[in-house]
Coordinates of C-alpha atoms and ligand atoms in Angstrom, one line a residue:
N929 CA -12.5 8.3 -155.7
C930 CA -13.8 8.5 -152.1
I931 CA -15.2 5.0 -152.3
F932 CA -11.8 3.7 -153.5
F933 CA -10.1 5.6 -150.7
Y934 CA -12.5 4.2 -148.1
S935 CA -12.1 0.6 -149.2
F936 CA -8.4 1.0 -149.3
Q937 CA -8.4 2.3 -145.7
S938 CA -10.7 -0.4 -144.4
K939 CA -8.7 -3.1 -146.0
T940 CA -5.5 -1.9 -144.3
R941 CA -6.7 -1.9 -140.7
E942 CA -3.9 -3.5 -138.7
A943 CA -3.6 -4.2 -135.0
F944 CA -1.3 -5.3 -132.3
V945 CA -3.0 -8.1 -130.3
T946 CA -2.3 -9.6 -126.9
L947 CA -4.1 -12.0 -124.6
A948 CA -4.9 -12.3 -120.9
T949 CA -6.9 -15.1 -119.3
T950 CA -6.1 -14.4 -115.7
E951 CA -5.9 -11.3 -113.5
S952 CA -2.1 -11.6 -113.3
Y953 CA -1.6 -11.8 -117.0
C954 CA -3.8 -8.6 -117.2
K955 CA -1.0 -6.8 -115.4
G956 CA 1.4 -7.8 -118.2
A957 CA -1.1 -7.0 -120.9
T958 CA -1.5 -3.5 -119.5
V959 CA 2.2 -2.9 -119.9
V960 CA 2.1 -4.2 -123.5
G961 CA -0.7 -1.7 -124.3
K962 CA 0.9 1.2 -122.5
S963 CA 4.4 0.6 -124.0
L964 CA 2.9 0.4 -127.6
R965 CA 1.1 3.7 -127.2
R966 CA 4.0 5.5 -125.5
H967 CA 6.2 4.7 -128.5
G968 CA 3.6 6.2 -130.8
T969 CA 2.1 3.2 -132.7
T970 CA -0.2 4.2 -135.5
R971 CA -1.9 0.8 -135.4
E972 CA -4.9 -0.3 -133.2
T973 CA -4.2 -2.1 -130.0
V974 CA -6.4 -5.0 -128.9
V975 CA -6.4 -7.2 -125.8
M976 CA -8.4 -10.4 -125.9
V977 CA -9.7 -11.4 -122.5
T978 CA -11.8 -14.4 -121.2
P979 CA -15.1 -14.0 -119.4
N980 CA -13.6 -14.7 -115.9
I981 CA -11.7 -11.3 -116.0
S982 CA -13.4 -8.9 -113.6
E983 CA -15.3 -5.8 -114.8
A984 CA -12.8 -3.6 -112.9
T985 CA -9.8 -5.1 -114.6
R986 CA -11.4 -4.9 -118.0
T987 CA -12.0 -1.2 -117.4
S988 CA -8.4 -0.6 -116.5
L989 CA -7.3 -2.6 -119.7
W990 CA -9.6 -0.4 -121.7
R991 CA -7.6 2.6 -120.7
A992 CA -4.5 1.1 -122.1
F993 CA -6.0 -0.4 -125.3
D994 CA -8.2 0.7 -128.1
R995 CA -10.3 -2.5 -127.8
V996 CA -10.9 -5.1 -125.1
V997 CA -12.3 -8.2 -127.0
L998 CA -14.0 -10.9 -125.1
V999 CA -13.1 -14.4 -126.3
D1000 CA -14.2 -17.8 -125.1
A1001 CA -11.7 -20.7 -125.4
L1002 CA -14.6 -23.0 -126.0
D1003 CA -16.6 -21.1 -128.6
S1004 CA -15.5 -22.8 -131.7
G1005 CA -18.3 -25.4 -132.0
D1006 CA -19.3 -28.6 -130.4
G1007 CA -16.6 -30.7 -131.8
V1008 CA -14.0 -28.5 -130.3
R1009 CA -15.8 -28.3 -127.0
L1010 CA -16.1 -32.0 -126.7
A1011 CA -12.5 -32.6 -127.7
L1012 CA -11.3 -30.0 -125.2
L1013 CA -13.1 -31.7 -122.3
G1014 CA -10.4 -34.4 -122.5
R1015 CA -7.6 -31.9 -123.2
P1016 CA -7.9 -29.0 -120.8
E1017 CA -4.2 -28.1 -121.3
L1018 CA -5.0 -26.9 -124.8
G1019 CA -7.4 -24.3 -123.4
V1020 CA -5.0 -21.3 -123.4
T1021 CA -3.6 -22.4 -126.7
F1022 CA -7.0 -22.2 -128.3
T1023 CA -7.6 -18.8 -126.8
K1024 CA -4.4 -17.5 -128.4
I1025 CA -5.1 -18.8 -131.8
H1026 CA -8.4 -16.9 -131.5
C1027 CA -6.4 -13.9 -132.9
W1028 CA -6.9 -15.4 -136.4
T1029 CA -10.6 -14.7 -136.0
L1030 CA -10.1 -10.9 -135.9
T1031 CA -10.8 -10.6 -139.6
E1032 CA -11.6 -6.9 -139.4
Y1033 CA -7.8 -6.5 -139.6
S1034 CA -5.8 -7.4 -142.7
K1035 CA -2.8 -8.1 -140.6
G1036 CA -1.9 -8.5 -136.9
V1037 CA 1.1 -8.6 -134.7
F1038 CA 0.6 -10.8 -131.7
L1039 CA 2.6 -10.0 -128.5
D1040 CA 2.5 -12.2 -125.4
A1041 CA 1.3 -10.4 -122.3
D1042 CA 4.8 -10.9 -120.8
T1043 CA 6.5 -8.7 -123.4
L1044 CA 7.6 -5.1 -123.1
V1045 CA 7.9 -2.8 -126.1
L1046 CA 11.0 -0.5 -126.0
C1047 CA 10.5 1.5 -129.1
N1048 CA 8.2 1.9 -132.1
V1049 CA 7.9 -1.4 -133.9
D1050 CA 5.3 -0.6 -136.5
E1051 CA 7.7 -1.8 -139.2
L1052 CA 6.7 -5.3 -138.2
F1053 CA 3.6 -4.8 -140.3
D1054 CA 5.8 -4.9 -143.4
R1055 CA 6.3 -8.6 -142.7
E1056 CA 4.0 -11.5 -143.8
E1057 CA 2.5 -14.4 -142.0
L1058 CA 4.1 -16.2 -140.3
S1059 CA 7.0 -14.1 -139.2
A1060 CA 8.6 -14.7 -135.8
A1061 CA 12.0 -14.8 -134.1
P1062 CA 13.9 -18.0 -133.3
D1063 CA 13.3 -19.5 -129.9
P1064 CA 16.4 -19.2 -127.7
G1065 CA 16.0 -22.8 -126.4
W1066 CA 15.6 -24.4 -129.9
P1067 CA 16.4 -21.9 -132.7
D1068 CA 14.9 -24.1 -135.5
C1069 CA 11.6 -23.4 -133.8
F1070 CA 10.2 -19.9 -133.6
N1071 CA 9.2 -18.4 -130.3
S1072 CA 5.4 -17.7 -130.3
G1073 CA 5.6 -14.7 -128.0
V1074 CA 5.9 -12.3 -130.9
F1075 CA 4.5 -13.1 -134.4
V1076 CA 3.0 -11.5 -137.5
F1077 CA -0.2 -13.1 -138.8
R1078 CA -3.0 -12.6 -141.2
P1079 CA -6.4 -13.0 -139.7
S1080 CA -8.5 -15.6 -141.5
L1081 CA -11.3 -17.8 -140.5
E1082 CA -10.0 -20.5 -142.8
T1083 CA -6.6 -20.5 -141.2
H1084 CA -8.2 -20.5 -137.8
G1085 CA -10.3 -23.5 -138.7
R1086 CA -7.2 -25.4 -139.9
L1087 CA -5.3 -24.5 -136.8
V1088 CA -8.1 -25.8 -134.6
E1089 CA -8.3 -29.0 -136.6
H1090 CA -4.6 -29.4 -136.5
A1091 CA -4.6 -28.9 -132.7
L1092 CA -7.4 -31.5 -132.2
R1093 CA -5.8 -34.0 -134.5
Q1094 CA -2.1 -33.6 -133.5
G1095 CA -2.2 -31.8 -130.2
S1096 CA 0.8 -29.7 -129.3
F1097 CA 4.2 -31.2 -128.8
D1098 CA 4.9 -28.9 -125.9
G1099 CA 1.3 -28.6 -124.6
G1100 CA 1.1 -25.0 -125.6
D1101 CA 0.6 -22.6 -128.5
Q1102 CA 4.2 -22.6 -129.5
G1103 CA 4.3 -26.4 -130.2
L1104 CA 1.0 -26.1 -132.2
L1105 CA 2.1 -23.1 -134.3
N1106 CA 5.5 -24.6 -135.0
S1107 CA 4.1 -27.8 -136.3
F1108 CA 1.4 -25.9 -138.3
F1109 CA 3.9 -23.5 -139.8
S1110 CA 6.5 -26.3 -140.0
R1111 CA 8.5 -24.8 -142.9
W1112 CA 9.4 -21.6 -141.0
S1113 CA 13.0 -22.6 -140.3
V1114 CA 13.9 -23.4 -143.9
E1115 CA 11.5 -21.6 -146.2
N1116 CA 12.0 -17.8 -146.3
I1117 CA 14.5 -15.8 -144.3
D1118 CA 12.1 -12.7 -144.6
R1119 CA 9.9 -14.5 -142.1
H1120 CA 12.7 -14.7 -139.6
L1121 CA 12.4 -11.6 -137.3
P1122 CA 15.7 -10.4 -135.8
F1123 CA 16.1 -11.6 -132.3
V1124 CA 15.9 -8.1 -130.9
Y1125 CA 12.1 -8.2 -131.7
N1126 CA 11.7 -11.0 -129.1
L1127 CA 14.7 -10.8 -126.8
S1128 CA 14.3 -13.2 -124.0
S1129 CA 15.4 -11.6 -120.7
S1130 CA 17.5 -14.8 -120.0
S1131 CA 19.8 -14.2 -123.0
L1132 CA 21.7 -11.9 -120.8
Y1133 CA 22.9 -15.0 -119.0
S1134 CA 23.1 -17.5 -121.8
Y1135 CA 25.2 -15.5 -124.2
R1136 CA 26.5 -12.5 -122.5
P1137 CA 29.1 -11.2 -125.1
A1138 CA 26.3 -11.1 -127.7
F1139 CA 24.1 -9.4 -125.3
T1140 CA 26.8 -6.8 -124.6
R1141 CA 27.3 -6.3 -128.4
F1142 CA 23.7 -6.2 -129.5
G1143 CA 21.5 -5.8 -126.4
H1144 CA 21.3 -2.1 -126.7
D1145 CA 19.3 -2.6 -130.0
A1146 CA 16.6 -4.5 -128.1
K1147 CA 13.1 -3.6 -129.4
I1148 CA 10.8 -6.0 -127.6
V1149 CA 11.8 -7.8 -124.4
H1150 CA 10.1 -11.1 -123.6
F1151 CA 10.0 -12.3 -119.9
L1152 CA 9.5 -15.9 -120.9
G1153 CA 9.6 -18.7 -118.4
S1154 CA 7.8 -19.3 -115.1
V1155 CA 8.9 -16.1 -113.2
K1156 CA 7.0 -13.1 -114.6
P1157 CA 7.9 -9.5 -113.8
W1158 CA 4.6 -8.9 -111.9
N1159 CA 5.8 -11.7 -109.5
Q1160 CA 9.2 -10.1 -108.9
S1161 CA 10.0 -6.9 -107.0
R1162 CA 11.6 -4.2 -109.1
G1163 CA 15.0 -4.4 -107.3
G1164 CA 14.9 -8.2 -106.9
S1165 CA 17.3 -9.4 -109.6
G1166 CA 18.9 -6.2 -110.6
S1167 CA 17.9 -6.7 -114.2
D1168 CA 17.5 -3.4 -116.1
F1169 CA 14.6 -4.8 -118.2
L1170 CA 12.8 -5.7 -115.0
S1171 CA 13.0 -2.1 -113.8
L1172 CA 11.9 -0.9 -117.2
W1173 CA 8.9 -3.2 -116.9
W1174 CA 8.0 -1.8 -113.5
D1175 CA 8.6 1.8 -114.8
E1176 CA 6.0 1.1 -117.5
Y1177 CA 3.6 -0.6 -115.1
Q1178 CA 3.7 2.3 -112.7
R1179 CA 3.9 5.1 -115.2
E1180 CA 0.2 5.9 -115.1
A1181 CA -1.2 3.1 -113.0
G1182 CA -0.9 5.2 -109.8
R1183 CA -3.3 7.7 -111.2
S1184 CA -5.6 5.6 -113.3
Q1185 CA -6.0 2.6 -110.9
E1186 CA -7.4 2.6 -107.4
P1187 CA -4.7 1.2 -105.1
A1188 CA -7.4 -1.0 -103.5
A1189 CA -8.2 -2.5 -106.9
A1190 CA -4.6 -3.1 -107.7
A1191 CA -4.0 -4.8 -104.4
A1192 CA -7.0 -7.1 -105.1
V1193 CA -5.5 -8.5 -108.3
E1194 CA -4.4 -12.1 -107.8
A1195 CA -0.7 -12.7 -107.3
Ligands
UDP168 N1 -1.6 -16.7 -121.1 C1 -2.7 -16.3 -120.4 N2 -3.0 -17.0 -119.3 C2 -2.3 -18.0 -118.9 C3 -1.1 -18.4 -119.6 C4 -0.8 -17.7 -120.7 O1 -3.4 -15.3 -120.8 O2 -2.7 -18.6 -117.8 C5 -1.2 -15.9 -122.4 C6 -0.4 -14.7 -122.1 O3 -0.7 -13.7 -123.2 C7 1.0 -15.2 -122.2 C8 0.9 -16.2 -123.3 O4 -0.4 -16.8 -123.2 O5 1.9 -14.2 -122.4 C9 1.9 -17.3 -123.3 O6 2.2 -17.7 -122.0 P1 3.6 -17.4 -121.3 O7 4.0 -16.0 -121.7 O8 3.3 -17.6 -119.8 O9 4.5 -18.5 -121.9 P2 6.1 -18.3 -122.0 O10 6.4 -17.1 -122.9 O11 6.7 -18.1 -120.7 O12 6.6 -19.6 -122.7
MN169 MN1 5.6 -15.3 -123.0

């Protein structure tokens, strides 16, 4: 009985996973971890970081996450290493798909470091791989800022192979994942997450009536694009989501981070 219970438990370990390869993206990752916890997730929280991230930053991430996992974009074998030498733009993409190697979990929900969780979203674990919300710029593609996946070394290997053979049509992980999970838009509506799980902050401007009607249901906000919240001042654009991001960033940061350390983080 106990053994059965134990194996049942261990097989159902699930985690939210994010990624930060620069000190600035670590600011965003901190907000992801804090917002997940504050809304009472029952799942583990994991941040993947690359070796260039400072010891001090890793320590502050460790306060916001259950685990800080060190990953190396070039650790997938010599073939990958060699191929990447000529394709440096795929580096961050490879680091993101590293989440498939976290096989201690039976399921994961990846969140970009530029997302903000507004309520408990544990129900995402009821979904199967690959579930994601439509991209606002091209809705037949999913946006890869929020997705449900099933860790598997086999899938990881196939993703690496796919990337090396076909590259990525947009140079990033979203192009790669969309060409790999190419049936997403037509196959199974259960794999389509409602847009409120990956609400781009720009939707406010691109379809304001829909935003007015549905925006209050927002569950995860995604600050996609080149201007990230940590590069904007709180009052700058007057966006409510931006102030919510800063609220979350500053909620405990003042106490748990030395001001000097925070100031030393790259802009
Ligand atoms: N990322 C990173 N370092 C980088 C660029 C991206 O760690 O230099 C990670 C981070 O988790 C980020 C995700 O990859 O959220 C995707 O990049 P980004 O959010 O900038 O793309 P966008 O959502 O704007 O298309
Ligand atoms: Mn993003």
